[in-house]
PDB file of C-alpha atoms in Angstrom:
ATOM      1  CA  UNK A   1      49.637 -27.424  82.453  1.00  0.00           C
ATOM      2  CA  UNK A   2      47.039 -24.966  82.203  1.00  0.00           C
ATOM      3  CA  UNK A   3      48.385 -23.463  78.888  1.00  0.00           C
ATOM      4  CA  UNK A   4      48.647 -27.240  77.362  1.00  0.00           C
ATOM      5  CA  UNK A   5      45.204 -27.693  77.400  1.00  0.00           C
ATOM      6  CA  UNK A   6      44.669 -24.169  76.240  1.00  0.00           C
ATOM      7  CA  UNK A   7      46.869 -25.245  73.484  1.00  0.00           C
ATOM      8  CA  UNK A   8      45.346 -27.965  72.591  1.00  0.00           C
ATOM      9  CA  UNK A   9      41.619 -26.300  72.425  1.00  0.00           C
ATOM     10  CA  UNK A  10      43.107 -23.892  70.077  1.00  0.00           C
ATOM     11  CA  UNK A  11      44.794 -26.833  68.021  1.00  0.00           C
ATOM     12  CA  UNK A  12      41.177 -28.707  67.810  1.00  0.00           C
ATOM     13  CA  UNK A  13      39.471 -25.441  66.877  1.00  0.00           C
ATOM     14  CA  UNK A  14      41.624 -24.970  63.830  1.00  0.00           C
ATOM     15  CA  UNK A  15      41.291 -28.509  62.972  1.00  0.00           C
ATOM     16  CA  UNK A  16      37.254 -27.943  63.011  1.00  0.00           C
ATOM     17  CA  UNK A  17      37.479 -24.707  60.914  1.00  0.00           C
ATOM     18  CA  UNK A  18      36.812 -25.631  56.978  1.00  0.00           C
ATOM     19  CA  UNK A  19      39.541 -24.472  54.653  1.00  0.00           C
ATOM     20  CA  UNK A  20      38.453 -21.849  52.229  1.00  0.00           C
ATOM     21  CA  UNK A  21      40.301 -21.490  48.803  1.00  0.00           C
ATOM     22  CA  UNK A  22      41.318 -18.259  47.654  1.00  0.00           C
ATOM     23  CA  UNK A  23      42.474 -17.326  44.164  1.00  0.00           C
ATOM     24  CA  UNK A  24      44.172 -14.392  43.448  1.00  0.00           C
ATOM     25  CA  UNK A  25      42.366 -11.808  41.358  1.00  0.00           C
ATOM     26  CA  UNK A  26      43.356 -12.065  37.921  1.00  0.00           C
ATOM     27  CA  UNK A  27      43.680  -8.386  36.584  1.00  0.00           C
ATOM     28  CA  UNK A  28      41.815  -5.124  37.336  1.00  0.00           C
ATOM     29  CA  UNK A  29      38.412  -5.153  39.054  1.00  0.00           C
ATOM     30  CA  UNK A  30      37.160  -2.893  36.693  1.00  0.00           C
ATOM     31  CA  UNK A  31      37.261  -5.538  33.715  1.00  0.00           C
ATOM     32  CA  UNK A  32      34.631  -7.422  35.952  1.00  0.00           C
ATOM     33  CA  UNK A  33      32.550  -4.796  35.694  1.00  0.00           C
ATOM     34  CA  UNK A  34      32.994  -4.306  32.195  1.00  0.00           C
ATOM     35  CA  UNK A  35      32.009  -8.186  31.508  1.00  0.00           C
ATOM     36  CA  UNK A  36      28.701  -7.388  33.303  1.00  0.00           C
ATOM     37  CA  UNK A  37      28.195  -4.742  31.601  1.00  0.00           C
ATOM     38  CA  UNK A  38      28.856  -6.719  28.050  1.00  0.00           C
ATOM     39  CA  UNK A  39      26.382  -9.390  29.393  1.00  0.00           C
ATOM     40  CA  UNK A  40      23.852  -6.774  30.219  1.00  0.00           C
ATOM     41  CA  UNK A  41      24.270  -5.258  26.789  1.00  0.00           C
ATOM     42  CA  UNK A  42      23.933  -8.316  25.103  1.00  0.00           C
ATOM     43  CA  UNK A  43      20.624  -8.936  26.997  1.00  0.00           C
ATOM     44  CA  UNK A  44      18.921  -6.093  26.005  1.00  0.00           C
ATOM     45  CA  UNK A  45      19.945  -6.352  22.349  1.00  0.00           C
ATOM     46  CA  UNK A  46      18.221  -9.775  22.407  1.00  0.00           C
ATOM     47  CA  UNK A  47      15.107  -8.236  24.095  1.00  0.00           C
ATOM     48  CA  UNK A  48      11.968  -8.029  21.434  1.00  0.00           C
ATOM     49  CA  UNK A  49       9.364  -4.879  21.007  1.00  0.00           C
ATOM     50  CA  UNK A  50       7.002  -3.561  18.354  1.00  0.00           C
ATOM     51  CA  UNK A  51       9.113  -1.771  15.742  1.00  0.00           C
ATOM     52  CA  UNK A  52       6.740   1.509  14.124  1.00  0.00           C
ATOM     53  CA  UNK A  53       9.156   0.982  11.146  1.00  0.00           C
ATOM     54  CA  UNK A  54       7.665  -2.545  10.207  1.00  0.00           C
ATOM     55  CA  UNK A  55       5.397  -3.395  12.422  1.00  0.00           C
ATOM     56  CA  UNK A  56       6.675  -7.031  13.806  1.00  0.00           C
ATOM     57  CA  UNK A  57       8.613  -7.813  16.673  1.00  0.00           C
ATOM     58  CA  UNK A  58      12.222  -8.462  16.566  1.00  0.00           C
ATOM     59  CA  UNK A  59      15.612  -7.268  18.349  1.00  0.00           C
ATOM     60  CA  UNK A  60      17.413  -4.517  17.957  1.00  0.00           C
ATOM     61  CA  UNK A  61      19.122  -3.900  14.153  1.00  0.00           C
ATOM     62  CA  UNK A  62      17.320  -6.518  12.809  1.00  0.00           C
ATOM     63  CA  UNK A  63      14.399  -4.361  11.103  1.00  0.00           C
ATOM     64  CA  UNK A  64      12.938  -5.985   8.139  1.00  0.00           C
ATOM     65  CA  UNK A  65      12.412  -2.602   6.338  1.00  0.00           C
ATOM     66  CA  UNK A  66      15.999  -1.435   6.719  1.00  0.00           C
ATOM     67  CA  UNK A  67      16.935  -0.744   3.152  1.00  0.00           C
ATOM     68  CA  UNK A  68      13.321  -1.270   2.065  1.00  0.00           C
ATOM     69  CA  UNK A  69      11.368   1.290  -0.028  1.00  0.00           C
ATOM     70  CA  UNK A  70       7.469   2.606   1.019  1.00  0.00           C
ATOM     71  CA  UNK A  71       5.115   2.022  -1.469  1.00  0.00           C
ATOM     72  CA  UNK A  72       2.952   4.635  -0.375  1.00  0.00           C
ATOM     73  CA  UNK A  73       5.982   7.416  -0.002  1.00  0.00           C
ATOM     74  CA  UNK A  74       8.129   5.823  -1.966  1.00  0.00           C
ATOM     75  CA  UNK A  75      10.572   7.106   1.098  1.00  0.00           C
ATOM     76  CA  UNK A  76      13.383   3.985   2.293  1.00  0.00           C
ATOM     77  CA  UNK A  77      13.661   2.345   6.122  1.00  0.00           C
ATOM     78  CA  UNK A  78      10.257   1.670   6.564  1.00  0.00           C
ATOM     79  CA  UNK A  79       7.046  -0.486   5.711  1.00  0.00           C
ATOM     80  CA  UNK A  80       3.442   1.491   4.223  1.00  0.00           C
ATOM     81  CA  UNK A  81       2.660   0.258   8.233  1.00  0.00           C
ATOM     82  CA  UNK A  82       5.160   2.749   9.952  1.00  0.00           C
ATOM     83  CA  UNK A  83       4.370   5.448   7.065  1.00  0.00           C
ATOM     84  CA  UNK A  84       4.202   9.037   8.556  1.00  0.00           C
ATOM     85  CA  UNK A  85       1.507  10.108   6.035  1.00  0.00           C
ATOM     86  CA  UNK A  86      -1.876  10.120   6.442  1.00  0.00           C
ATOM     87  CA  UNK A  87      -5.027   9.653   3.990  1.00  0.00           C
ATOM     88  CA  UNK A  88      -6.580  13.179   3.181  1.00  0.00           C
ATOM     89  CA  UNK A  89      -9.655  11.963   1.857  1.00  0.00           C
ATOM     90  CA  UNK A  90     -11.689  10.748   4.885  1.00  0.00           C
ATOM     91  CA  UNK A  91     -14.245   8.965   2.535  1.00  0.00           C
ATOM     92  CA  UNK A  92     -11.613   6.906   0.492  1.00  0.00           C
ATOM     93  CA  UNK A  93      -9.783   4.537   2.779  1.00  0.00           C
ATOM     94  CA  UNK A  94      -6.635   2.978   1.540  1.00  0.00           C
ATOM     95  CA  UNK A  95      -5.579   0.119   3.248  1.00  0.00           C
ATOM     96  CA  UNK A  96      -2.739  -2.266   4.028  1.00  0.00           C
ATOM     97  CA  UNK A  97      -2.409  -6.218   3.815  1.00  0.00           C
ATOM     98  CA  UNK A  98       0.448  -7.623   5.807  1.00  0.00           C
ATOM     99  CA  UNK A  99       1.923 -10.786   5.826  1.00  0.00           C
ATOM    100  CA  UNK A 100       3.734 -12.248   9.013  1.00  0.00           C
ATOM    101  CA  UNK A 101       5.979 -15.055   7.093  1.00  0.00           C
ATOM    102  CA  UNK A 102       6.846 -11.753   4.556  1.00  0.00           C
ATOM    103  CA  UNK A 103       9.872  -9.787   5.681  1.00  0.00           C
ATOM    104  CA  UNK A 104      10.235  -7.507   2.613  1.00  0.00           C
ATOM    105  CA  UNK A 105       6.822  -6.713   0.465  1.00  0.00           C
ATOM    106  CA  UNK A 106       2.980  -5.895   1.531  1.00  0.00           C
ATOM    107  CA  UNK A 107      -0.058  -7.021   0.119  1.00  0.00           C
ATOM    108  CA  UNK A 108      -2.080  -4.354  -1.304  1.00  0.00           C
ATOM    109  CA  UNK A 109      -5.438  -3.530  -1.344  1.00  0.00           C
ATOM    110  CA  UNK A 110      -6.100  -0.356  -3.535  1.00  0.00           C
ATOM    111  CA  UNK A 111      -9.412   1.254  -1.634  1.00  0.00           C
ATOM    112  CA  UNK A 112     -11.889  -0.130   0.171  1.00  0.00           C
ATOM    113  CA  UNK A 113     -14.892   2.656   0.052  1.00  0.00           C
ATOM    114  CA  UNK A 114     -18.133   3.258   1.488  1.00  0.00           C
ATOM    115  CA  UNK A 115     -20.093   4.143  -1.541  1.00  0.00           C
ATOM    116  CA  UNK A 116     -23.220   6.572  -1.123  1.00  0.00           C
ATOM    117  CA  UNK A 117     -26.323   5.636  -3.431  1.00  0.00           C
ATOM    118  CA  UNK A 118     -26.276   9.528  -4.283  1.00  0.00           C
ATOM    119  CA  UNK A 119     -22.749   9.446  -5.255  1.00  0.00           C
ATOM    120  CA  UNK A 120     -21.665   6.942  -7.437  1.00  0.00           C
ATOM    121  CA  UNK A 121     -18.074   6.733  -9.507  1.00  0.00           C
ATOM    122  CA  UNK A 122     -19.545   5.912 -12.679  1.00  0.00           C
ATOM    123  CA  UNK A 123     -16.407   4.749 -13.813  1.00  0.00           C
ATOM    124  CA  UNK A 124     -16.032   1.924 -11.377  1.00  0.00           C
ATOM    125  CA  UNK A 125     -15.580  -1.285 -13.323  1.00  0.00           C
ATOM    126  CA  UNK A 126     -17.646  -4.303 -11.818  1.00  0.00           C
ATOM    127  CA  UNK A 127     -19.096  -7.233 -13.141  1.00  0.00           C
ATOM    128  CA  UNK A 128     -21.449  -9.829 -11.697  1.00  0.00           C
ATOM    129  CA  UNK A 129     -20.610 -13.279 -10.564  1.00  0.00           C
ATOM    130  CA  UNK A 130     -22.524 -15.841  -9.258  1.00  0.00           C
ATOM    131  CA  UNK A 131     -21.455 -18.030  -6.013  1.00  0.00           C
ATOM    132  CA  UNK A 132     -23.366 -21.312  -6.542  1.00  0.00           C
ATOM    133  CA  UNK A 133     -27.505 -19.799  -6.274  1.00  0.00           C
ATOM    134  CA  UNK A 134     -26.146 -16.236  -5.347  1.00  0.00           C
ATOM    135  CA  UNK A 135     -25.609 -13.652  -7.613  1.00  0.00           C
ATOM    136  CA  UNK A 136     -22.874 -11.068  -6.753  1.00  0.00           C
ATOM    137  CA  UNK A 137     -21.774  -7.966  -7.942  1.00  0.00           C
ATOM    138  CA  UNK A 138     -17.765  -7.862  -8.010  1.00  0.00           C
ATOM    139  CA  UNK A 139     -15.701  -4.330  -8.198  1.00  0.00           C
ATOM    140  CA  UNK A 140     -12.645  -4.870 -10.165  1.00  0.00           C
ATOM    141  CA  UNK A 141      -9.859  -3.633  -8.433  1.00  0.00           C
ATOM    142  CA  UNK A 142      -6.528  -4.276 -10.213  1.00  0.00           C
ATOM    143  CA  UNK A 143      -4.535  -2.721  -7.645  1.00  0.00           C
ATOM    144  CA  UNK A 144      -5.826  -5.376  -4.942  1.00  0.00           C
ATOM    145  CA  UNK A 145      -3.746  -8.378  -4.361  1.00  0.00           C
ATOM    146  CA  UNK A 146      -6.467 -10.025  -2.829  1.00  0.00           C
ATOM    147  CA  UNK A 147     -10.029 -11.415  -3.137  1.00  0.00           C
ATOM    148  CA  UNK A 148     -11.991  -9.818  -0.549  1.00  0.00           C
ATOM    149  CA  UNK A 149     -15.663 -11.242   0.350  1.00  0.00           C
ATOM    150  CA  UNK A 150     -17.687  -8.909   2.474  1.00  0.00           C
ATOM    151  CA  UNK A 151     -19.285 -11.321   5.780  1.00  0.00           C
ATOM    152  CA  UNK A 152     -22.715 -10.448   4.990  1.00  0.00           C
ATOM    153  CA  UNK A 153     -22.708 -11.383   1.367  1.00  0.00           C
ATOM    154  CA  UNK A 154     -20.646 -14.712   2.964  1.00  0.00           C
ATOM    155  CA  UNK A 155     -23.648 -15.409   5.437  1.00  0.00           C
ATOM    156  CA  UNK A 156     -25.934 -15.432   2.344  1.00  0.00           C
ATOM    157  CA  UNK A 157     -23.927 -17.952   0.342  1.00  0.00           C
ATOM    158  CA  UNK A 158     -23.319 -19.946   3.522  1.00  0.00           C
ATOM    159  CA  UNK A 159     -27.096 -20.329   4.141  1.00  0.00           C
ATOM    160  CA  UNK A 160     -27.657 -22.609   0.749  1.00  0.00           C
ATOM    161  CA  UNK A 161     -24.351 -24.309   1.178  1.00  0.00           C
ATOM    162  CA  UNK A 162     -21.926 -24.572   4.352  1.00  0.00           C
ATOM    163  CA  UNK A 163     -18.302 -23.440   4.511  1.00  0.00           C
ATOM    164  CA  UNK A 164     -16.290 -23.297   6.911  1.00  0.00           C
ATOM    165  CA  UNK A 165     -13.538 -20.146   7.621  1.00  0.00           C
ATOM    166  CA  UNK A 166     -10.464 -21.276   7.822  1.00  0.00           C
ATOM    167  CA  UNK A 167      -7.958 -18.928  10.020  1.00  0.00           C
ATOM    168  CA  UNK A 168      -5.552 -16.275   8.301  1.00  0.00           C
ATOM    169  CA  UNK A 169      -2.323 -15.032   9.344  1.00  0.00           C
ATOM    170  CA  UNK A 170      -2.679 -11.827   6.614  1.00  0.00           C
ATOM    171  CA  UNK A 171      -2.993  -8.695   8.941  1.00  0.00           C
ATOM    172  CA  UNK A 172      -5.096  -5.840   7.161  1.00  0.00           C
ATOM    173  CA  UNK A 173      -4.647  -2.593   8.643  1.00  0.00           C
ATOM    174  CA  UNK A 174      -5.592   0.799   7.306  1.00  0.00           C
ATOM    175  CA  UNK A 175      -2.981   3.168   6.768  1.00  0.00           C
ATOM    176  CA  UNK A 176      -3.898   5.125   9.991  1.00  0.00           C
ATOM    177  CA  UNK A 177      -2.580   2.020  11.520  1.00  0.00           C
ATOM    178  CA  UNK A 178      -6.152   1.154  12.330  1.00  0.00           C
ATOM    179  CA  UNK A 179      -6.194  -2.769  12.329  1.00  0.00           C
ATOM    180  CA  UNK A 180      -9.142  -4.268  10.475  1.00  0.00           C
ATOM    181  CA  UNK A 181     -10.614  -7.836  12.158  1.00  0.00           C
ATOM    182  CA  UNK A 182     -10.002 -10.531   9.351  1.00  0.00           C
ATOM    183  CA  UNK A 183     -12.560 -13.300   9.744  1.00  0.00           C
ATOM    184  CA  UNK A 184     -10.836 -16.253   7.782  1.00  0.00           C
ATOM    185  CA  UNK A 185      -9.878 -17.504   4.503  1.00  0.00           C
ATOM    186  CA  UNK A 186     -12.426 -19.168   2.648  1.00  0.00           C
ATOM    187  CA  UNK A 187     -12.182 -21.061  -1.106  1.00  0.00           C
ATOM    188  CA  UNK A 188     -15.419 -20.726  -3.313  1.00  0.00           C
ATOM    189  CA  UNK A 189     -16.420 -22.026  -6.849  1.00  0.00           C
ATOM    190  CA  UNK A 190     -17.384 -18.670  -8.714  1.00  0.00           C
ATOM    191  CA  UNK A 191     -18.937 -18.508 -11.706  1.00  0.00           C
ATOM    192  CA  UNK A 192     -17.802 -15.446 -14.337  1.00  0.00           C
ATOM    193  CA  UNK A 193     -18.510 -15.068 -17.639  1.00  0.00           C
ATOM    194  CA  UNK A 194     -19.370 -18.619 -17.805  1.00  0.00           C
ATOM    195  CA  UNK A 195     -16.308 -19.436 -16.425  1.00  0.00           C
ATOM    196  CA  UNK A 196     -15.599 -21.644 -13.192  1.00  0.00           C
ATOM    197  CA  UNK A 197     -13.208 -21.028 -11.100  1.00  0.00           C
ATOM    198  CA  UNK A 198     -11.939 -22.025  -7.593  1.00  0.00           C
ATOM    199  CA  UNK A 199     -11.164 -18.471  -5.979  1.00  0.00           C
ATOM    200  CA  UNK A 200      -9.626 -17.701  -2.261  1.00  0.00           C
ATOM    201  CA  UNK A 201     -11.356 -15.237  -0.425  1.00  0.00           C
ATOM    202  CA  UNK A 202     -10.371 -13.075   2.595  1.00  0.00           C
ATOM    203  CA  UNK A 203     -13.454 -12.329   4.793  1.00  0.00           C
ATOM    204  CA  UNK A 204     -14.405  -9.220   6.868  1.00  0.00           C
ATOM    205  CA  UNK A 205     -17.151  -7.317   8.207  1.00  0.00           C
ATOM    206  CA  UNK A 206     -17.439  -4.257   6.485  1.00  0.00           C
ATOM    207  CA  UNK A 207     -20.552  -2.882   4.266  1.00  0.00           C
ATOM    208  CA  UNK A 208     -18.421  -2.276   1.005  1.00  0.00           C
ATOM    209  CA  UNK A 209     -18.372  -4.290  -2.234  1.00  0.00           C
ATOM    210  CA  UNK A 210     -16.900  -7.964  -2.789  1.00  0.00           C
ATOM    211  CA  UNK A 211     -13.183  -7.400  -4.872  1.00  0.00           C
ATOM    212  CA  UNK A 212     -11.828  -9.613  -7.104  1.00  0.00           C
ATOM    213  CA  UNK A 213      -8.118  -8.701  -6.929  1.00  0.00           C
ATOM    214  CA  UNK A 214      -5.552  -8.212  -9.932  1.00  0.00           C
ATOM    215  CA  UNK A 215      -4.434 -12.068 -10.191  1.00  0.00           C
ATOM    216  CA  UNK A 216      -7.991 -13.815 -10.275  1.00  0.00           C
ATOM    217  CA  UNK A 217      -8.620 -10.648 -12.896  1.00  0.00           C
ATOM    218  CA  UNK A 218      -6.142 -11.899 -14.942  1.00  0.00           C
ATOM    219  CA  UNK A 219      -6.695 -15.597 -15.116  1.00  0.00           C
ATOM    220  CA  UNK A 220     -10.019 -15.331 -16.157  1.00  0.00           C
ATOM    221  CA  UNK A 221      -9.379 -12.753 -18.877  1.00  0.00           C
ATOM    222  CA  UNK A 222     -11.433  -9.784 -17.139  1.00  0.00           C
ATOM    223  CA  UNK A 223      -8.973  -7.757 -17.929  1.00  0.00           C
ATOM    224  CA  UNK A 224      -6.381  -7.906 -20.568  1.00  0.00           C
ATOM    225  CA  UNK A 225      -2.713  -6.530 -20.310  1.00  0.00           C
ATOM    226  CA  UNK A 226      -1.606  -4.443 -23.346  1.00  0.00           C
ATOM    227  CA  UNK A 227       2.302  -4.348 -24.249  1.00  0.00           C
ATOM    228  CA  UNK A 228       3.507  -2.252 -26.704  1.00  0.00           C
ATOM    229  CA  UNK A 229       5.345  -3.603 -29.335  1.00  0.00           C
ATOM    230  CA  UNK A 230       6.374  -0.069 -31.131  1.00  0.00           C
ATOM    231  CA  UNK A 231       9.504   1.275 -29.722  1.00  0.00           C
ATOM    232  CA  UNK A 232      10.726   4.505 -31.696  1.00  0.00           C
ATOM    233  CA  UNK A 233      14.526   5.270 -31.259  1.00  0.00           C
ATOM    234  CA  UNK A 234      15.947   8.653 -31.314  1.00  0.00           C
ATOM    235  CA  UNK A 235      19.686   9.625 -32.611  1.00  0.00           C
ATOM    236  CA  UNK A 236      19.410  12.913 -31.131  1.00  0.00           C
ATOM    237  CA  UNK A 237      17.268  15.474 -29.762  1.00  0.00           C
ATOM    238  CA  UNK A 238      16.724  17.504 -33.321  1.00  0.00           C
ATOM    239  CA  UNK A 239      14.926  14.209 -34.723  1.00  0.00           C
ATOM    240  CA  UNK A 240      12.193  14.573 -31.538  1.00  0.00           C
ATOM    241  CA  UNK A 241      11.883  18.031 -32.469  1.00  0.00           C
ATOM    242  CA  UNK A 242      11.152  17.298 -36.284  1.00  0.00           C
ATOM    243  CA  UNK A 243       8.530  14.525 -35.411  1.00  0.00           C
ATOM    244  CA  UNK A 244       6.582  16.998 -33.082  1.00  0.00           C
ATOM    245  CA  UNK A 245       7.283  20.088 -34.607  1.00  0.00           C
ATOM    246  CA  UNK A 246       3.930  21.806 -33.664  1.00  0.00           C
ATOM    247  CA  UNK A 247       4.029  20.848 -29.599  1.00  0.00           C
ATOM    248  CA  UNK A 248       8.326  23.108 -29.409  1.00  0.00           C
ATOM    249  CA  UNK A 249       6.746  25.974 -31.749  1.00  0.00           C
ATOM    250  CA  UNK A 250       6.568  29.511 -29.934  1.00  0.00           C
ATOM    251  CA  UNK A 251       6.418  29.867 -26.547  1.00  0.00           C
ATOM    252  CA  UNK A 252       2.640  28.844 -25.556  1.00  0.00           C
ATOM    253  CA  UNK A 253       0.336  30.473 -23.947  1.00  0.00           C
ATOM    254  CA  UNK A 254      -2.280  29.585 -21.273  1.00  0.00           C
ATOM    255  CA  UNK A 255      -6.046  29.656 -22.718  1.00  0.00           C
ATOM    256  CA  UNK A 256      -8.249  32.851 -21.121  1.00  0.00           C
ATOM    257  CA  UNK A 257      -8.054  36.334 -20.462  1.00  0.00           C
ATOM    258  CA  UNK A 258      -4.692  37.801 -19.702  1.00  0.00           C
ATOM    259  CA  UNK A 259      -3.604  38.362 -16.135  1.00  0.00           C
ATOM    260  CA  UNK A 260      -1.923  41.332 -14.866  1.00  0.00           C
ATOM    261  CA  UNK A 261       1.316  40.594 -12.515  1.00  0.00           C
ATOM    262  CA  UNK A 262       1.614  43.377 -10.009  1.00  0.00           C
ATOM    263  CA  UNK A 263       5.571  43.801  -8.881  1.00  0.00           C
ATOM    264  CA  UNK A 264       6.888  45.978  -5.845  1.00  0.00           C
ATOM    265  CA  UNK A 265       9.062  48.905  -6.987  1.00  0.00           C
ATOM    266  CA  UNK A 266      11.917  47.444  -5.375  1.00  0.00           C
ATOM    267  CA  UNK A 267      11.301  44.025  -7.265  1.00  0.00           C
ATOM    268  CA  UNK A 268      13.752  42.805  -9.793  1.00  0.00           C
ATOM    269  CA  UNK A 269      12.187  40.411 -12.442  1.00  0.00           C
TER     270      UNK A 269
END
C-alpha cells in the first residue's frame, strides 16, 4: 500500500513538471560560431569614424576620395584635407574650403596672407568696392572659389545697415588641418566699377583682406579670359626645327665665368 501512494506522488510530480522542447542541433556547432562571428563583422563594418583620407565620417570602404586625385599633390586616394604635405612658407597660408553635401571636389581658396605694411607684393591685383556707405578694398584672387568678407570690415558695414549671418555648412580648414571658425554666409549689394551686384560672402575673423573669388571676377568683367584662337600644326619634327632654328643651334652654354669640374682619379665620365 505503501508503494501505491509512493507511486502515485511520483505520477503527480511528473504531471506538475512543464515539458521542455528540444530540437536537435542542426549541423556543426562551429557554424554557430561562425554566424556570430559574420554578425559581429557586419557590425563593425557599419560602425562610423573620422577618415584622415577625406575628412567625413562614413563606414568602412566607403571613402569618398577613393579613386580621387589631390589637388595640392596631385597624388590619388585622398582629399587636399588628408594631404601628407605641409606649407613651407610659414607666412603664406594656403587653405582649404570643404563642402559636407560634396563627396568628390573642394572649394579652393588660393592664400589667405597676413600682409606686413613693410612688405608689400606689389603685384597684388585689388580694386576698390564700395558696400552701400563703405568703401572697401578687394584683392583679386582668381584661384578663390569664394567671396570672403573679413568680420571686422562686416561689423563696419553692419553698423549703417543690419544683416543678419546666416549659418554655413562650408568647412575651411588650413592645410595643416587647422580648422578655421566660419561665422556665416551673408548676401551684400556691392558696388564695382559702377556696377551692382548681389554678391555671397563667407565671413571670418581674421585681419587679412576682403576676396572677391574667380566667379564674381568674372561676371563683372574684372578680369577677362583670353583663348587662343591660333593653333599651328606640325607634320613632323624637322618643320619645328625650321621655325625655331636659332633656339636647336649648337649646344648652349650657361651665361658667366666657366666652372671647373673636379673628378676622382677613379671616376669615369
Amino acid at each position: 500500500k505503501d508503494d501505491d501512494v509512493a507511486d502515485q506522488e511520483v505520477h503527480m510530480m511528473k504531471k506538475n513538471v512543464p515539458k521542455k522542447s528540444f530540437r536537435k542541433p542542426s549541423g556543426n556547432n562551429n557554424n554557430n560560431n561562425h554566424n556570430y562571428d559574420v554578425r559581429q563583422s557586419r557590425d563593425s563594418n557599419n560602425e562610423k569614424y573620422k577618415c584622415q583620407k577625406c575628412g567625413y565620417d562614413h563606414t568602412r570602404g566607403k571613402c569618398p576620395a577613393f579613386g580621387k586625385q589631390c589637388k595640392r599633390c596631385h597624388n590619388y586616394n585622398h582629399f587636399a584635407y588628408g594631404c601628407k604635405l605641409r606649407n613651407e612658407n610659414q607666412n603664406r597660408e594656403t587653405h582649404v574650403l570643404q563642402n559636407n553635401d560634396s563627396s568628390d571636389d573642394s572649394l579652393y581658396v588660393d592664400k589667405i596672407e597676413h600682409i606686413n605694411k613693410l612688405n608689400i607684393d606689389k603685384s597684388e591685383w585689388s580694386i576698390i568696392g564700395r558696400i552701400h556707405n563703405t568703401s572697401i578694398k578687394f584683392k583679386i584672387d582668381s584661384g578663390s572659389q569664394v567671396n570672403i568678407l573679413p568680420l571686422r570690415v562686416f561689423n563696419i558695414i553692419n553698423d549703417d545697415i543690419k544683416y543678419s549671418l546666416k549659418p554655413s555648412k562650408i568647412r575651411l580648414a588650413g592645410y595643416d588641418n587647422n580648422r578655421i571658425k566660419i561665422e556665416g554666409m551673408v548676401k551684400m549689394l556691392t558696388k564695382i566699377k559702377d556696377r551692382d551686384s548681389e554678391i555671397e560672402y563667407v565671413v571670418i575673423d581674421t585681419t587679412d583682406k576682403p576676396i572677391l573669388g574667380l566667379n564674381i571676377c568674372d561676371k563683372m568683367q574684372i578680369i577677362k579670359r583670353l583663348d587662343t584662337n591660333k593653333i599651328i600644326h606640325f607634320e613632323n619634327k624637322d618643320e619645328v626645327v625650321d621655325l625655331y632654328r636659332s633656339v636647336f643651334k649648337g649646344l648652349g652654354t650657361f651665361p658667366g665665368k666657366p666652372y671647373t669640374i673636379q673628378l676622382r682619379k677613379d671616376a669615369v665620365p
